[in-house]
Amino acid sequence: MQFNNFSIIAISIITFSTILIFYYIKFKKNNNINNKNKMATTNAPLSANHEQVMYGAGCFWGTEKFFKREFRDALISTKVGYSGGETENPNYNSVCSGKTGHAEVLHIVYDNTKVNFTQLTEFFFRMHDPTTLNRQGGDKGTQYRSVIFFYSPQQQTEAISVRNSIQSRFDSPIVTQIVAASKFHNAEEYHQAYLDTNPTGYCNHRLRW
């Protein structure tokens, strides 16, 4: 069989178009999956017995490490990210500038048959210093503020109760903010479970009692 120049060009165009369509479909599929994963911790309805909360306790690397180590399989998921600010799509550099108003936070989905909100919140106060305003150790700035983002009036009431009962353990007044949860923004992928993959990485958290 012989092909003239027109046939060869036509076949080349069809082949090239097929390849482009294949990769376009693949890209859209992957992008949709990534978007679903990105929203899973904030917008997806929670399963029965699952609740969520966000804590800001300084650098989110150590916050995630300590909660995962303490509560293990009682935590359905943990994600570090940014919340409580005024700008859309914050990233690590913009948050570190102190101009976005966001705090570094740990978003937790937990199984309330294995651990309750009060237990999580008591541990939150135990694993960081809630008396230093906008600072944890050498980390200074509003992004390192001590804050509890609650998702229900019951969580708000319990958070206030725990804060009041814990105060006697500290010499200085607790400055932890207790505010309604705002939009959670996932941090960059390399921040997720950072101290799992970098066990000797920076962490200034410790248990107070």
Short mmCIF file of C-alpha atoms in Angstrom, two decimals:
data_model
loop_
_atom_site.label_atom_id
_atom_site.label_comp_id
_atom_site.label_asym_id
_atom_site.label_seq_id
_atom_site.Cartn_x
_atom_site.Cartn_y
_atom_site.Cartn_z
CA MET A 1 0.00 0.00 0.00
CA GLN A 2 1.34 3.42 -0.94
CA PHE A 3 0.59 6.71 0.85
CA ASN A 4 0.81 10.13 -0.74
CA ASN A 5 1.98 13.15 1.20
CA PHE A 6 -1.58 14.19 2.05
CA SER A 7 -2.36 10.81 3.60
CA ILE A 8 0.79 10.88 5.68
CA ILE A 9 -0.01 14.37 6.97
CA ALA A 10 -3.61 13.38 7.75
CA ILE A 11 -2.52 10.28 9.67
CA SER A 12 0.04 12.35 11.61
CA ILE A 13 -2.59 14.93 12.56
CA ILE A 14 -5.05 12.24 13.70
CA THR A 15 -2.36 10.47 15.75
CA PHE A 16 -1.22 13.71 17.36
CA SER A 17 -4.80 14.74 18.15
CA THR A 18 -5.51 11.36 19.73
CA ILE A 19 -2.46 11.72 21.97
CA LEU A 20 -3.49 15.23 23.01
CA ILE A 21 -7.03 14.07 23.86
CA PHE A 22 -5.67 11.15 25.89
CA TYR A 23 -3.43 13.36 28.03
CA TYR A 24 -6.13 16.02 28.41
CA ILE A 25 -8.57 13.44 29.79
CA LYS A 26 -5.87 12.04 32.08
CA PHE A 27 -5.01 15.52 33.36
CA LYS A 28 -8.66 16.38 34.07
CA LYS A 29 -9.17 13.11 35.91
CA ASN A 30 -6.11 13.64 38.12
CA ASN A 31 -7.03 17.25 38.74
CA ASN A 32 -10.53 16.28 39.85
CA ILE A 33 -9.08 13.70 42.24
CA ASN A 34 -6.68 16.25 43.71
CA ASN A 35 -9.48 18.76 44.18
CA LYS A 36 -11.63 16.19 45.95
CA ASN A 37 -8.75 15.27 48.24
CA LYS A 38 -8.05 18.92 48.94
CA MET A 39 -11.62 19.55 50.08
CA ALA A 40 -12.12 16.26 51.91
CA THR A 41 -11.24 17.58 55.36
CA THR A 42 -13.37 20.70 55.17
CA ASN A 43 -16.44 20.35 52.96
CA ALA A 44 -17.16 16.64 52.72
CA PRO A 45 -19.89 15.45 55.11
CA LEU A 46 -18.45 13.59 58.07
CA SER A 47 -19.29 9.96 58.73
CA ALA A 48 -21.22 8.91 61.81
CA ASN A 49 -19.14 9.24 65.00
CA HIS A 50 -16.65 11.53 63.25
CA GLU A 51 -16.10 15.13 64.36
CA GLN A 52 -13.58 17.82 63.45
CA VAL A 53 -11.60 20.55 65.18
CA MET A 54 -8.67 22.84 64.39
CA TYR A 55 -5.88 23.77 66.79
CA GLY A 56 -3.17 26.39 66.45
CA ALA A 57 -0.27 25.72 68.82
CA GLY A 58 2.80 27.19 67.17
CA CYS A 59 4.65 25.42 64.37
CA PHE A 60 2.24 22.90 62.86
CA TRP A 61 4.96 20.28 62.35
CA GLY A 62 5.24 19.61 66.07
CA THR A 63 1.51 20.01 66.70
CA GLU A 64 0.74 17.24 64.23
CA LYS A 65 3.52 15.00 65.57
CA PHE A 66 2.34 15.23 69.18
CA PHE A 67 -1.36 14.67 68.45
CA LYS A 68 -0.67 11.69 66.18
CA ARG A 69 1.64 10.12 68.72
CA GLU A 70 -0.82 10.60 71.59
CA PHE A 71 -4.11 9.58 69.94
CA ARG A 72 -3.03 7.26 67.11
CA ASP A 73 -5.98 5.45 65.53
CA ALA A 74 -8.52 7.65 67.32
CA LEU A 75 -7.63 10.26 64.68
CA ILE A 76 -9.25 9.59 61.32
CA SER A 77 -7.16 12.22 59.55
CA THR A 78 -4.75 15.05 60.28
CA LYS A 79 -3.83 17.89 57.93
CA VAL A 80 -1.67 20.92 58.58
CA GLY A 81 -2.63 24.21 57.02
CA TYR A 82 -3.72 27.78 57.52
CA SER A 83 -6.90 29.32 58.93
CA GLY A 84 -8.27 32.43 60.57
CA GLY A 85 -6.94 34.91 58.04
CA GLU A 86 -8.28 37.42 55.57
CA THR A 87 -6.77 36.33 52.25
CA GLU A 88 -7.64 33.54 49.84
CA ASN A 89 -5.16 30.83 48.88
CA PRO A 90 -2.47 31.57 51.47
CA ASN A 91 0.86 29.79 51.23
CA TYR A 92 3.69 29.28 53.67
CA ASN A 93 5.65 32.36 52.59
CA SER A 94 2.66 34.69 52.69
CA VAL A 95 1.54 33.39 56.10
CA CYS A 96 5.07 33.77 57.50
CA SER A 97 5.02 37.41 56.43
CA GLY A 98 2.37 38.01 59.10
CA LYS A 99 0.25 39.96 56.64
CA THR A 100 -2.48 37.39 55.89
CA GLY A 101 -3.81 37.00 59.44
CA HIS A 102 -3.75 33.21 59.20
CA ALA A 103 -2.52 30.89 61.91
CA GLU A 104 -0.64 27.66 61.33
CA VAL A 105 -3.16 25.02 62.35
CA LEU A 106 -3.74 21.30 62.59
CA HIS A 107 -7.09 20.13 61.24
CA ILE A 108 -8.25 16.91 62.90
CA VAL A 109 -11.07 14.53 62.09
CA TYR A 110 -11.52 12.19 65.05
CA ASP A 111 -13.60 9.19 66.08
CA ASN A 112 -15.70 10.35 69.03
CA THR A 113 -16.16 6.75 70.20
CA LYS A 114 -12.40 6.58 70.87
CA VAL A 115 -11.61 10.11 72.03
CA ASN A 116 -13.72 13.14 72.86
CA PHE A 117 -13.28 16.86 72.31
CA THR A 118 -12.44 17.55 75.95
CA GLN A 119 -9.60 15.01 75.92
CA LEU A 120 -8.18 16.49 72.72
CA THR A 121 -8.40 20.02 74.12
CA GLU A 122 -6.80 19.12 77.44
CA PHE A 123 -3.90 17.63 75.49
CA PHE A 124 -3.72 20.76 73.33
CA PHE A 125 -3.06 22.84 76.46
CA ARG A 126 -0.59 20.27 77.73
CA MET A 127 1.64 20.15 74.64
CA HIS A 128 2.29 23.87 74.11
CA ASP A 129 2.53 27.11 76.08
CA PRO A 130 -0.86 28.88 75.90
CA THR A 131 0.36 31.87 77.93
CA THR A 132 2.71 33.42 75.34
CA LEU A 133 0.96 35.80 72.98
CA ASN A 134 1.75 35.15 69.30
CA ARG A 135 4.78 33.07 70.19
CA GLN A 136 5.91 29.50 70.85
CA GLY A 137 9.53 29.32 71.95
CA GLY A 138 11.62 31.05 69.32
CA ASP A 139 8.75 31.14 66.80
CA LYS A 140 7.26 34.61 66.89
CA GLY A 141 4.34 36.10 64.95
CA THR A 142 0.55 35.98 64.80
CA GLN A 143 0.78 32.82 62.69
CA TYR A 144 2.04 31.02 65.81
CA ARG A 145 -0.80 32.16 68.08
CA SER A 146 -2.55 29.76 70.43
CA VAL A 147 -6.07 29.21 69.10
CA ILE A 148 -8.93 26.71 69.11
CA PHE A 149 -11.26 26.79 66.10
CA PHE A 150 -14.53 25.16 67.14
CA TYR A 151 -17.18 23.68 64.83
CA SER A 152 -20.21 23.68 67.16
CA PRO A 153 -21.60 25.56 70.17
CA GLN A 154 -20.93 22.47 72.27
CA GLN A 155 -17.25 22.53 71.32
CA GLN A 156 -17.12 26.24 72.17
CA THR A 157 -18.59 25.61 75.63
CA GLU A 158 -16.26 22.70 76.30
CA ALA A 159 -13.20 24.63 75.08
CA ILE A 160 -13.97 27.51 77.49
CA SER A 161 -14.53 25.05 80.33
CA VAL A 162 -11.22 23.27 79.69
CA ARG A 163 -9.35 26.56 79.41
CA ASN A 164 -10.74 27.72 82.74
CA SER A 165 -9.96 24.45 84.50
CA ILE A 166 -6.42 24.33 83.10
CA GLN A 167 -5.53 27.90 84.11
CA SER A 168 -4.36 26.85 87.59
CA ARG A 169 -1.53 24.85 86.00
CA PHE A 170 0.07 28.02 84.61
CA ASP A 171 1.58 31.00 86.40
CA SER A 172 0.57 33.45 83.69
CA PRO A 173 -2.88 34.04 82.15
CA ILE A 174 -3.84 31.81 79.23
CA VAL A 175 -4.16 33.85 76.03
CA THR A 176 -5.58 31.11 73.80
CA GLN A 177 -8.26 32.36 71.40
CA ILE A 178 -11.47 30.33 71.11
CA VAL A 179 -13.19 31.24 67.86
CA ALA A 180 -15.59 29.76 65.33
CA ALA A 181 -13.88 27.75 62.61
CA SER A 182 -13.20 29.59 59.38
CA LYS A 183 -12.03 28.19 56.06
CA PHE A 184 -9.17 25.71 56.27
CA HIS A 185 -6.45 25.90 53.62
CA ASN A 186 -4.19 22.89 53.17
CA ALA A 187 -0.51 23.65 53.58
CA GLU A 188 1.93 22.62 50.88
CA GLU A 189 2.40 18.86 50.53
CA TYR A 190 5.94 18.87 51.94
CA HIS A 191 4.57 20.17 55.26
CA GLN A 192 2.17 17.25 55.68
CA ALA A 193 3.41 14.69 58.26
CA TYR A 194 6.74 16.50 58.01
CA LEU A 195 8.26 14.99 61.15
CA ASP A 196 7.23 11.50 60.08
CA THR A 197 9.51 11.74 57.07
CA ASN A 198 12.05 14.01 58.81
CA PRO A 199 12.16 12.66 62.39
CA THR A 200 15.13 14.83 63.36
CA GLY A 201 13.48 17.96 61.98
CA TYR A 202 12.69 21.11 63.95
CA CYS A 203 10.23 20.77 66.84
CA ASN A 204 10.00 22.96 69.94
CA HIS A 205 6.94 21.30 71.53
CA ARG A 206 7.01 19.39 74.80
CA LEU A 207 4.53 18.07 77.34
CA ARG A 208 3.97 20.40 80.31
CA TRP A 209 2.70 17.66 82.65
#
